[in-house]
XYZ file of C-alpha atoms in Angstrom:
786
model
C 143.324 125.109 6.733
C 144.728 122.156 8.577
C 143.363 119.191 6.730
C 142.749 119.728 3.046
C 141.250 116.706 1.411
C 139.107 116.169 -1.669
C 136.024 114.017 -1.913
C 134.211 112.972 -5.074
C 130.584 113.251 -4.042
C 128.461 110.741 -5.944
C 125.105 112.499 -5.512
C 126.183 115.965 -6.614
C 128.763 114.631 -9.142
C 131.357 117.173 -8.078
C 134.686 117.334 -6.366
C 134.162 118.921 -2.962
C 137.104 120.662 -1.361
C 136.666 120.051 2.355
C 138.573 123.141 3.374
C 138.916 123.924 7.016
C 137.528 120.550 8.076
C 140.088 120.611 10.799
C 141.505 117.521 12.363
C 139.978 117.417 15.816
C 143.264 116.557 17.517
C 145.107 119.442 15.837
C 142.639 122.021 17.171
C 142.934 120.550 20.678
C 146.758 120.522 20.556
C 146.901 124.098 19.185
C 144.778 125.320 22.084
C 147.067 123.575 24.588
C 150.101 125.213 23.004
C 148.713 128.753 23.269
C 147.241 128.442 26.790
C 150.415 128.724 28.844
C 149.412 131.601 31.160
C 146.691 131.411 33.857
C 143.256 132.355 32.514
C 142.168 135.585 34.230
C 138.438 136.242 34.301
C 138.621 140.042 34.503
C 138.204 140.689 30.763
C 134.535 140.739 29.740
C 133.593 138.374 26.915
C 136.881 136.489 26.801
C 136.429 132.837 25.797
C 138.357 130.430 28.063
C 140.719 127.677 26.880
C 139.067 124.459 25.672
C 137.989 121.831 28.215
C 140.707 119.541 26.838
C 143.411 122.021 27.919
C 144.896 121.971 31.423
C 144.996 125.550 32.717
C 144.731 127.481 35.968
C 142.176 130.229 36.622
C 142.394 133.549 38.474
C 139.013 134.949 39.458
C 139.031 138.698 38.751
C 135.317 139.405 38.692
C 133.711 136.764 36.439
C 133.000 133.170 37.415
C 135.671 130.628 36.522
C 134.920 128.463 33.450
C 134.946 125.530 35.899
C 131.659 126.957 37.218
C 130.184 128.571 34.083
C 130.813 128.075 30.360
C 128.883 129.903 27.629
C 128.059 128.958 24.051
C 128.832 132.535 22.948
C 130.963 135.137 24.719
C 129.710 137.808 22.314
C 125.903 137.794 22.290
C 123.923 139.243 19.378
C 122.368 142.608 20.274
C 118.974 141.724 18.812
C 116.592 138.767 18.641
C 116.594 139.052 14.818
C 120.365 138.631 14.675
C 120.177 135.635 17.041
C 117.470 134.067 14.876
C 119.466 134.701 11.712
C 122.599 132.984 13.075
C 120.745 130.138 14.862
C 123.643 129.910 17.360
C 122.061 128.753 20.652
C 122.612 131.223 23.497
C 123.189 129.127 26.591
C 125.376 128.657 29.658
C 126.378 125.415 31.345
C 126.532 126.036 35.098
C 128.154 123.654 37.582
C 127.464 125.494 40.839
C 129.372 123.284 43.309
C 132.260 122.243 41.026
C 135.434 121.172 42.827
C 138.425 123.373 42.013
C 142.012 122.082 41.608
C 144.194 122.298 44.762
C 146.015 125.426 43.500
C 142.775 127.451 43.168
C 140.934 129.008 46.111
C 137.384 127.747 46.750
C 134.714 130.492 46.916
C 135.043 132.652 50.055
C 132.175 132.568 52.551
C 130.861 136.062 53.374
C 128.944 136.577 56.625
C 126.874 139.784 56.816
C 125.403 138.752 60.152
C 121.736 139.202 60.991
C 120.835 141.633 58.136
C 121.935 139.030 55.556
C 123.211 139.619 51.987
C 122.772 143.024 50.321
C 120.356 142.858 47.359
C 118.771 145.070 44.729
C 115.367 146.297 45.908
C 113.637 145.550 42.615
C 115.104 142.433 40.902
C 116.625 140.973 44.096
C 120.037 140.403 42.472
C 122.784 139.884 45.060
C 125.638 142.327 45.605
C 128.320 141.704 42.964
C 131.060 143.490 40.978
C 128.447 144.825 38.496
C 126.743 147.088 41.059
C 127.687 150.770 40.607
C 128.006 152.829 43.800
C 126.827 156.443 43.522
C 126.264 159.539 45.681
C 129.496 159.088 47.599
C 128.719 155.408 48.296
C 125.307 155.959 49.927
C 123.371 154.219 47.125
C 124.079 151.662 44.417
C 122.655 151.177 40.928
C 121.888 147.578 39.955
C 123.759 146.282 36.890
C 120.840 143.989 36.067
C 117.740 146.214 36.240
C 119.271 149.729 36.789
C 117.182 150.275 39.966
C 118.830 152.444 42.643
C 118.948 151.028 46.208
C 120.054 152.605 49.519
C 123.212 151.166 51.046
C 122.455 150.031 54.641
C 124.484 152.025 57.230
C 126.473 148.949 58.354
C 127.589 148.334 54.748
C 128.523 151.960 53.881
C 132.043 152.723 52.648
C 133.608 155.752 50.934
C 134.509 155.765 47.221
C 137.962 156.407 45.755
C 138.706 158.835 42.890
C 137.585 156.244 40.293
C 134.173 155.749 41.939
C 135.081 152.370 43.450
C 134.614 151.604 47.123
C 137.883 151.764 49.027
C 137.208 148.284 50.465
C 136.454 146.805 47.035
C 139.313 144.282 47.071
C 138.690 143.284 50.699
C 135.170 142.096 49.904
C 134.751 138.980 47.725
C 131.266 140.084 46.599
C 132.698 143.324 45.129
C 135.769 141.908 43.398
C 135.191 138.222 42.552
C 132.964 136.312 40.151
C 132.119 133.528 42.646
C 131.555 133.567 46.419
C 129.117 132.393 49.086
C 126.929 134.222 51.606
C 125.877 132.718 54.900
C 122.079 132.779 54.691
C 119.949 134.059 57.547
C 116.847 132.417 58.994
C 114.736 134.318 56.395
C 116.212 131.994 53.750
C 115.164 128.833 55.618
C 112.041 126.695 55.364
C 109.373 127.849 57.833
C 111.859 130.477 59.070
C 113.684 127.776 61.025
C 117.387 126.901 60.763
C 117.770 123.444 59.184
C 118.779 120.199 60.907
C 121.888 118.418 59.569
C 120.972 116.052 56.688
C 120.629 112.259 56.956
C 121.682 109.345 54.720
C 119.389 106.292 54.499
C 120.641 103.042 52.934
C 117.865 100.861 51.451
C 119.048 97.422 50.326
C 117.156 94.996 48.085
C 117.475 91.515 49.677
C 115.543 89.536 47.034
C 116.990 86.314 45.546
C 118.885 88.051 42.692
C 120.461 90.609 45.026
C 121.728 87.951 47.423
C 122.860 85.501 44.730
C 124.912 88.075 42.779
C 126.878 88.936 45.925
C 125.570 92.515 45.935
C 124.037 92.346 49.455
C 127.228 91.007 50.994
C 129.450 93.547 49.200
C 127.238 96.518 50.189
C 127.072 95.471 53.857
C 130.838 94.919 54.140
C 131.630 98.228 52.405
C 129.206 100.298 54.497
C 131.140 99.395 57.646
C 134.149 101.266 56.221
C 132.195 103.987 54.435
C 130.542 105.288 57.586
C 133.886 106.903 58.461
C 133.787 108.888 55.217
C 130.449 110.671 55.441
C 130.714 114.241 54.079
C 131.919 116.964 56.440
C 132.966 120.618 56.100
C 135.951 120.312 58.387
C 138.175 117.283 57.656
C 139.275 117.251 61.331
C 135.733 117.080 62.770
C 133.258 114.192 62.789
C 130.449 114.258 60.239
C 127.077 115.347 61.631
C 125.206 113.341 58.971
C 122.967 110.714 60.627
C 122.330 107.304 59.060
C 119.493 104.752 58.864
C 119.067 101.267 57.337
C 116.216 99.443 55.573
C 116.148 96.107 53.725
C 113.319 95.041 51.421
C 111.898 92.560 48.923
C 108.065 92.420 48.814
C 107.976 93.848 52.360
C 110.158 96.390 54.170
C 112.381 95.744 57.206
C 113.353 98.769 59.317
C 116.162 98.552 61.871
C 116.512 100.120 65.270
C 120.257 100.706 65.735
C 120.147 102.890 68.853
C 123.542 102.926 70.588
C 122.127 101.676 73.918
C 120.881 98.390 72.379
C 122.899 95.163 72.663
C 121.621 94.006 69.246
C 119.818 95.736 66.362
C 116.039 95.233 66.256
C 114.085 94.527 63.048
C 110.561 95.911 62.490
C 108.679 94.613 59.442
C 106.098 96.630 57.492
C 104.185 94.208 55.280
C 101.329 96.549 54.309
C 103.204 98.392 51.568
C 100.053 100.096 50.265
C 100.152 102.642 53.104
C 103.778 103.179 53.989
C 104.819 104.468 57.423
C 107.972 104.361 59.547
C 107.387 102.007 62.483
C 109.944 103.690 64.765
C 111.300 107.190 65.292
C 113.840 106.860 68.080
C 116.757 104.664 66.975
C 116.184 104.722 63.193
C 118.357 107.729 62.277
C 121.478 107.675 64.435
C 124.877 109.239 64.858
C 127.525 106.774 63.594
C 129.922 107.163 66.512
C 127.186 106.655 69.110
C 125.816 103.498 67.430
C 128.863 102.037 65.681
C 128.807 98.601 67.346
C 125.080 98.075 66.770
C 125.399 99.203 63.117
C 128.351 96.868 62.473
C 126.477 94.002 64.107
C 123.485 94.696 61.795
C 125.663 94.841 58.666
C 127.256 91.511 59.633
C 123.839 89.913 60.175
C 121.960 91.091 57.038
C 123.734 88.768 54.508
C 123.138 85.751 56.810
C 119.501 86.673 57.513
C 118.599 86.555 53.820
C 121.152 83.982 52.586
C 118.481 81.350 51.876
C 115.750 83.653 50.582
C 113.566 82.401 47.738
C 111.711 85.705 47.306
C 112.262 86.991 43.752
C 109.721 89.825 43.615
C 110.472 93.393 44.704
C 108.677 96.679 45.364
C 110.171 100.101 44.549
C 107.652 102.925 45.163
C 107.180 102.072 48.882
C 110.992 102.001 49.323
C 111.257 105.673 48.320
C 108.142 106.478 50.379
C 109.757 104.865 53.438
C 112.888 107.027 53.150
C 110.805 110.142 52.510
C 108.588 109.502 55.564
C 111.667 108.949 57.745
C 113.143 112.314 56.693
C 109.781 114.015 57.284
C 109.580 112.523 60.785
C 113.116 113.741 61.536
C 112.352 117.147 59.983
C 115.513 117.144 57.885
C 116.728 116.869 54.299
C 118.872 113.976 53.133
C 119.737 111.345 50.604
C 118.437 107.820 49.964
C 120.927 105.254 48.627
C 118.807 102.518 47.018
C 120.437 99.247 45.894
C 117.936 97.571 43.566
C 117.936 94.615 41.151
C 114.696 94.048 39.229
C 111.464 95.332 37.690
C 109.127 96.002 40.668
C 106.256 93.625 39.813
C 105.072 92.851 43.366
C 101.623 94.181 44.267
C 102.304 97.706 45.625
C 102.099 101.399 44.706
C 104.449 102.026 41.771
C 104.148 98.440 40.470
C 105.414 98.247 36.853
C 104.812 95.945 33.911
C 107.317 94.821 31.317
C 106.754 97.039 28.250
C 110.003 96.426 26.392
C 109.081 96.381 22.708
C 111.945 96.567 20.208
C 109.423 96.755 17.337
C 108.647 100.367 18.333
C 112.244 101.501 17.827
C 112.479 103.825 14.835
C 108.686 104.326 14.653
C 106.517 107.282 15.686
C 105.568 105.380 18.851
C 109.184 105.061 20.014
C 108.803 108.209 22.122
C 106.409 106.342 24.458
C 109.372 104.189 25.575
C 111.105 107.303 26.967
C 108.003 108.354 28.925
C 107.411 106.875 32.389
C 104.579 104.409 33.123
C 101.778 106.334 34.841
C 102.065 109.410 37.072
C 102.884 107.701 40.393
C 106.636 108.390 40.319
C 106.205 111.985 39.077
C 103.985 112.739 42.079
C 106.395 110.972 44.431
C 109.307 113.006 42.984
C 107.435 116.233 43.709
C 106.923 115.148 47.353
C 110.613 114.232 47.666
C 111.729 117.642 46.361
C 109.427 119.424 48.834
C 111.192 117.604 51.701
C 114.727 117.886 50.298
C 114.898 114.106 49.819
C 117.467 113.276 47.111
C 117.512 109.728 45.686
C 120.572 107.895 44.333
C 119.836 104.583 42.656
C 122.358 101.745 42.256
C 120.878 99.252 39.789
C 122.016 95.648 39.248
C 119.686 94.388 36.488
C 119.880 91.053 34.676
C 116.976 91.971 32.402
C 114.633 94.850 31.545
C 113.816 97.047 34.590
C 112.163 100.071 32.891
C 114.999 102.494 33.512
C 112.814 105.326 32.186
C 110.341 104.969 35.070
C 112.779 103.941 37.822
C 114.909 106.981 36.948
C 112.107 109.553 37.382
C 112.669 110.193 41.100
C 116.507 110.208 41.006
C 116.538 112.586 38.011
C 113.868 114.921 39.461
C 115.575 115.162 42.868
C 119.075 115.978 41.600
C 120.203 112.417 42.299
C 122.222 109.936 40.238
C 121.658 106.526 38.686
C 124.462 103.936 38.582
C 123.911 100.838 36.471
C 125.778 97.513 36.642
C 124.118 95.204 34.116
C 124.780 91.466 34.710
C 126.689 92.366 37.885
C 129.407 89.853 38.763
C 131.304 90.351 42.000
C 134.669 89.275 40.534
C 134.701 91.762 37.633
C 132.325 94.554 38.705
C 132.972 94.928 42.427
C 135.859 97.377 41.948
C 133.791 99.736 39.776
C 130.721 99.572 42.023
C 132.676 100.161 45.259
C 134.606 103.110 43.809
C 131.355 104.673 42.565
C 129.690 104.115 45.950
C 132.613 105.538 47.933
C 132.748 108.656 45.819
C 128.972 109.046 45.951
C 128.935 108.915 49.763
C 131.971 111.165 50.250
C 131.490 113.856 47.630
C 130.609 117.430 48.642
C 126.949 118.245 48.126
C 124.164 120.584 49.143
C 120.602 119.707 50.131
C 117.191 121.274 49.692
C 118.544 123.671 47.065
C 116.891 126.310 44.877
C 118.706 127.907 41.949
C 117.687 131.089 40.175
C 119.377 132.730 37.190
C 118.976 136.507 36.861
C 119.979 138.444 33.746
C 120.410 142.042 32.742
C 117.649 143.771 30.748
C 117.427 142.436 27.178
C 117.743 138.695 27.763
C 116.187 136.181 30.133
C 116.610 132.520 31.029
C 113.855 130.616 29.212
C 114.784 126.950 29.403
C 116.693 124.601 31.713
C 118.215 121.129 31.174
C 119.461 118.811 33.925
C 118.472 116.714 36.951
C 116.021 118.877 38.893
C 112.358 119.763 39.400
C 110.543 122.990 38.451
C 107.159 123.999 39.838
C 107.350 127.455 38.206
C 109.251 129.014 35.296
C 112.130 130.547 37.278
C 113.118 128.348 40.231
C 115.226 125.252 39.636
C 114.525 123.043 42.664
C 117.101 120.434 43.660
C 116.511 118.133 46.631
C 120.235 117.457 46.301
C 123.011 119.163 44.342
C 126.457 117.571 44.212
C 129.804 118.699 42.846
C 129.325 116.794 39.545
C 125.927 118.129 38.492
C 125.626 120.765 35.774
C 122.534 122.673 34.649
C 122.343 123.995 31.086
C 120.403 127.256 30.801
C 119.122 128.738 27.532
C 118.632 132.487 27.066
C 116.344 134.380 24.704
C 116.045 138.080 23.902
C 113.142 140.079 25.291
C 114.641 143.438 24.263
C 117.711 144.895 22.575
C 121.150 144.575 24.164
C 123.799 147.266 24.057
C 127.402 146.810 22.918
C 128.522 149.233 25.645
C 127.064 147.459 28.655
C 127.215 143.848 27.441
C 124.994 141.183 29.000
C 125.108 140.019 32.613
C 123.942 136.844 34.310
C 123.944 135.873 37.974
C 123.307 132.339 39.172
C 122.380 132.106 42.863
C 121.984 128.737 44.593
C 120.444 128.578 48.062
C 121.307 125.270 49.771
C 121.949 123.488 53.065
C 125.549 122.352 53.505
C 126.422 118.885 54.836
C 126.960 120.466 58.264
C 123.418 121.861 58.248
C 124.358 125.460 57.419
C 122.118 127.455 55.025
C 124.200 129.141 52.325
C 123.934 131.088 49.078
C 126.460 130.397 46.354
C 126.654 133.138 43.731
C 128.291 132.974 40.283
C 128.439 136.094 38.073
C 129.226 136.263 34.371
C 129.479 139.219 31.970
C 129.715 138.713 28.203
C 130.078 141.148 25.319
C 127.299 142.051 22.887
C 127.750 142.620 19.167
C 125.860 144.026 16.194
C 128.090 142.268 13.634
C 127.672 138.547 12.925
C 131.433 138.173 12.430
C 131.994 139.123 16.096
C 129.508 136.483 17.230
C 131.190 133.745 15.171
C 134.606 134.804 16.458
C 133.674 134.153 20.069
C 131.698 130.906 20.307
C 132.613 127.728 22.120
C 131.820 124.541 20.206
C 132.094 122.155 23.187
C 129.425 124.125 25.066
C 127.208 124.308 21.953
C 127.427 120.489 21.690
C 126.519 120.144 25.392
C 123.401 122.222 24.719
C 122.524 120.409 21.450
C 122.831 116.943 23.034
C 120.581 117.863 25.975
C 118.088 119.590 23.691
C 117.981 116.527 21.419
C 117.825 113.970 24.227
C 114.860 115.795 25.707
C 113.311 116.019 22.237
C 112.926 112.216 22.006
C 110.201 112.438 24.681
C 107.893 114.109 22.167
C 109.247 113.425 18.665
C 110.511 110.457 16.625
C 114.305 110.157 16.779
C 114.607 110.815 13.014
C 112.808 114.169 13.432
C 115.163 115.065 16.301
C 118.246 114.196 14.210
C 116.971 116.181 11.214
C 116.298 119.207 13.443
C 119.902 119.134 14.709
C 121.378 118.825 11.210
C 119.174 121.649 9.969
C 120.130 124.028 12.783
C 123.824 123.244 12.366
C 123.562 123.827 8.594
C 121.828 127.172 9.226
C 124.582 128.259 11.644
C 127.272 127.475 9.062
C 125.311 128.826 6.072
C 124.773 132.140 7.872
C 128.525 132.366 8.476
C 129.314 131.514 4.866
C 126.866 134.085 3.534
C 127.647 136.986 5.884
C 131.172 136.571 7.219
C 133.389 134.466 4.945
C 135.445 135.907 2.125
C 134.172 134.897 -1.349
C 135.392 131.481 -2.516
C 134.456 128.522 -4.708
C 130.998 127.051 -4.056
C 132.674 123.641 -3.852
C 134.558 124.655 -0.724
C 133.228 124.009 2.769
C 134.060 127.006 4.926
C 133.760 126.854 8.720
C 134.331 129.567 11.345
C 137.645 129.196 13.189
C 135.974 128.400 16.527
C 133.454 126.007 14.940
C 135.841 123.876 12.923
C 134.850 120.887 15.023
C 131.092 121.480 15.026
C 130.409 118.924 12.223
C 132.593 116.161 13.701
C 131.106 116.575 17.191
C 127.535 116.963 15.950
C 127.902 113.744 13.968
C 128.895 111.979 17.213
C 125.686 113.219 18.896
C 123.587 112.077 15.899
C 125.169 108.590 16.020
C 124.783 108.202 19.783
C 122.877 105.221 21.190
C 120.004 107.473 22.237
C 119.336 108.875 18.744
C 120.536 106.040 16.497
C 120.841 102.757 18.409
C 122.409 99.592 17.035
C 120.246 96.463 17.269
C 122.016 95.220 20.415
C 121.452 98.409 22.463
C 118.719 97.886 25.064
C 115.959 100.368 25.844
C 117.219 100.541 29.431
C 120.713 101.495 28.226
C 119.282 104.276 26.069
C 117.095 105.603 28.898
C 120.092 105.455 31.272
C 122.337 107.438 28.903
C 119.573 109.974 28.225
C 119.181 110.629 31.948
C 122.920 110.581 32.662
C 123.854 113.088 29.960
C 121.164 115.539 31.111
C 123.351 116.642 34.050
C 126.811 116.394 32.447
C 129.147 119.379 32.287
C 131.048 120.415 29.154
C 134.184 118.370 29.929
C 132.130 115.200 30.317
C 129.984 115.632 27.196
C 133.150 116.346 25.215
C 134.896 113.070 26.084
C 131.616 111.114 25.976
C 130.810 112.123 22.396
C 134.409 112.302 21.131
C 136.434 109.725 23.112
C 140.146 110.179 23.729
C 142.347 107.658 21.860
C 146.037 107.573 22.842
C 148.864 105.554 21.258
C 151.082 103.957 23.919
C 154.256 103.531 21.904
C 156.357 106.033 23.827
C 155.652 106.608 27.516
C 159.038 108.001 28.523
C 157.949 111.553 29.310
C 155.707 112.709 32.144
C 153.249 114.273 29.681
C 150.483 112.266 28.031
C 151.027 110.968 24.485
C 149.308 113.141 21.865
C 145.858 111.707 21.090
C 144.963 110.457 17.617
C 141.700 110.613 15.677
C 139.050 108.128 16.805
C 139.179 106.041 13.638
C 140.167 102.444 12.909
C 142.546 103.511 10.148
C 144.711 105.160 12.828
C 145.303 101.839 14.635
C 148.451 99.890 13.825
C 148.811 96.103 14.288
C 152.043 96.682 16.153
C 150.566 99.204 18.575
C 148.826 99.377 21.941
C 146.187 102.097 22.441
C 144.051 103.336 25.301
C 140.563 104.723 24.637
C 138.631 106.683 27.268
C 135.001 107.885 27.152
C 134.316 108.983 30.744
C 132.236 105.796 31.209
C 134.465 103.171 29.573
C 138.198 102.508 29.410
C 139.627 100.199 26.727
C 143.152 98.911 26.182
C 143.438 97.776 22.541
C 146.334 95.433 21.760
C 147.436 94.864 18.149
C 148.154 91.309 16.975
C 151.786 92.125 16.037
C 152.937 93.971 19.166
C 156.602 93.376 20.046
C 157.187 90.648 22.636
C 159.151 92.993 24.889
C 156.223 95.420 25.128
C 153.775 92.580 25.913
C 156.143 91.299 28.607
C 156.393 94.782 30.143
C 152.605 95.268 30.138
C 151.084 91.847 30.751
C 153.960 89.725 32.060
C 153.769 87.418 29.026
C 155.587 87.698 25.655
C 152.776 85.911 23.802
C 149.741 87.713 22.308
C 147.610 84.563 22.609
C 148.318 84.265 26.345
C 146.999 87.744 27.232
C 143.987 87.316 29.490
C 141.290 89.506 27.887
C 139.047 89.130 30.950
C 141.403 91.084 33.244
C 139.987 94.358 34.611
C 143.270 95.666 36.018
C 146.823 95.440 34.740
C 149.359 93.290 36.595
C 151.676 95.311 38.841
C 155.056 94.844 37.159
C 158.310 96.483 38.131
C 159.233 98.288 34.906
C 158.866 101.948 33.813
C 156.325 101.201 31.044
C 153.954 99.296 33.336
C 154.229 101.942 36.060
C 153.580 104.821 33.661
C 150.553 103.158 32.018
C 148.979 102.309 35.394
C 149.586 105.933 36.421
C 147.839 107.191 33.248
C 144.858 104.909 33.912
C 144.550 106.036 37.520
C 144.809 109.722 36.439
C 142.003 109.196 33.902
C 139.853 107.632 36.605
C 140.568 110.444 39.059
C 139.391 113.053 36.504
C 135.992 111.468 35.883
C 132.930 111.336 38.164
C 132.321 107.628 37.368
C 134.877 104.873 37.875
C 135.835 103.386 34.506
C 136.289 99.618 34.396
C 139.249 98.585 32.235
C 138.474 96.295 29.285
C 141.371 94.657 27.439
C 140.573 94.253 23.711
C 142.766 91.985 21.594
C 142.761 92.695 17.869
C 140.168 90.577 16.006
C 138.661 89.375 19.291
C 134.847 89.455 19.614
C 135.125 92.349 22.128
C 136.472 94.530 19.291
C 132.867 95.188 18.253
C 132.245 97.100 21.485
C 135.524 98.992 21.109
C 134.776 99.957 17.490
C 131.505 101.543 18.561
C 133.598 104.354 20.105
C 135.732 104.999 16.997
C 133.359 107.831 16.214
C 134.951 109.107 12.988
C 134.059 105.819 11.252
C 130.699 104.647 9.951
C 128.744 103.066 12.812
C 127.042 99.640 12.969
C 123.704 101.434 13.378
C 124.154 103.221 10.035
C 125.606 106.494 11.361
C 127.739 108.370 8.819
C 131.525 108.527 8.892
C 133.057 111.961 9.521
C 133.895 112.460 5.816
C 130.429 111.380 4.652
C 128.795 113.668 7.180
C 130.936 116.625 6.059
C 129.747 116.036 2.508
C 126.159 115.863 3.734
C 126.548 119.098 5.723
C 128.122 120.805 2.746
C 125.183 119.809 0.561
C 122.709 121.092 3.182
C 124.557 124.423 3.426
C 124.610 124.853 -0.377
C 120.868 124.157 -0.539
C 120.205 126.805 2.110
C 122.383 129.335 0.284
C 120.718 128.708 -3.084
């Protein structure tokens, strides 16, 4: 018991002993202290260190936790036991995750023309769970037990233990993660794919030009074209590029290298979109560099005096899709857009923002897209391998729910810069854009999760499209995207064999190569509830719960969704109390060791803007967060729901200061603190900070002279300033989105925004404090037990 405190609970008129209501920070620090050795994946059912711990991984036959994390590493043997515990059985899979420099990326295995070796029946790929028999001439599948002949070219003798003598020379026999080069049989229409293309589609309406967005995008693209993704850092990228501008009509550009000047072709009939040119639209950067640069210089001038305020959106995506179809390749559209598309065109939207619906049974309609146009368009995009990334610069309501349908369904991303101002937002936007263009990704991908007999994958959460119950289709899949997969029993599992899962992703690399990435994971199975509760991972459970809840708001009122979460959490903890805990006073709240933080984290999900918005949270913001969180991995959901708050009193050492609880009572007037959420970065400055510290940080000894509008710290030549700027840049490097720095002076109006992220306190929207929520949970558990 780390944090024993007593609470007089008014409703139940009793003194509740909040026993192992562990301090969040203590659990995190304890895990860091015990995780000193590399985490080896060879032991089945071993839970990895927490996502907040820095550790290295050695792949010894199971996928690294950077690729796959499970809610439970000891699965219940039966469906009844799973139902009794209510612990969700799920895995969060990040197939193309980037590994740290000291870890080897998955090896690429080339089996030549015959292609990868697979089980005859269930089609699982060769992996460490296949058992070779009959002297190595056949193998028995670990997933479905079917016996398959070993092809002559793959035959190898077995050693005295029954293992192949080449076991450790072949990644697919000894490692948890690896890639196969796919043969032509794995390609669309049995034809090897073309390299992908990137198409940049820029809104040139009045708002876009006036905000400075058009000018910034055009200047940046000139540099960015040198950073298109490539497999080999030494070689040129083979990704081709194309350019479109639009308002109520679309302007296509011919940038063929042989031209002296770019040519513009206008399509004004947006009701039947087509691409007015084939040759010269998608080009190789090096062959057309001068023409492209000339175009990017001209665009801001061409539209500088525009008075056109209306935009289209559906035809913009159609234009990019048609261009990729004509070129017979997959690719990505980068759309820079500013406003609700109200111009007469397919996909035209109306303003349906209605705050009066919030909190009512009709609220769910606000999370559902207008009409079916964009759903149909998304399906067409996925069929072509056309991924859409949307950069939004709204000054008012744009119906994020509907505009986000195609990006979310194609494995794309949405970036949102509300009230964009070049001076303060340019840095964040350009860093996001650079990373988005450069980052490793696959195109035209299909993911399938196979499991051993007894369980099966039944539900999927993330940014993708599904036309059947098994194949997760992703027009694009980048290194940041995670898919959460839920499993259910369809038979009994055995403690001896455990449970196996294999995630296989077929995709086209940025060089146009068709590949299969395979991740394997084996977990233990148990017939005792105590073993299940000993081997769960709370951060992964919260990732699953948040995605489950955020999808739930499509069909249920938010209050119903919140109540469902509280109920399931209470059942998980009541089952533990009843079946696993040693007898103790009814007034004591008892939590499993690995779920000590379940109440504090669950409370953060319940208080989130999606489920319990404050009055000033817009519908677009809620829709944006709902879509964004759907593809987050466990590290990101952790810091998003429970932000990291660090005191900056002592920055002498190279290690980070120990975080403190996200509560206002932990802040001291004489202190400076940094708070990080993965999307936001705050520097809170107390009103009584010593003059020397202010001088070192801000170059002024006076609290009143600190400029709260600054978005980056002054570069000062002292150890404190250097170390803090280093910490900030390290935080930014760890996260997929660039975090803009916001300086918050104590008792300034911006403190309201900052306080919203002090998640252990009561929220402005009426969300419970951590202590109040613990009391509520305790009451719920006691009711279930009685």
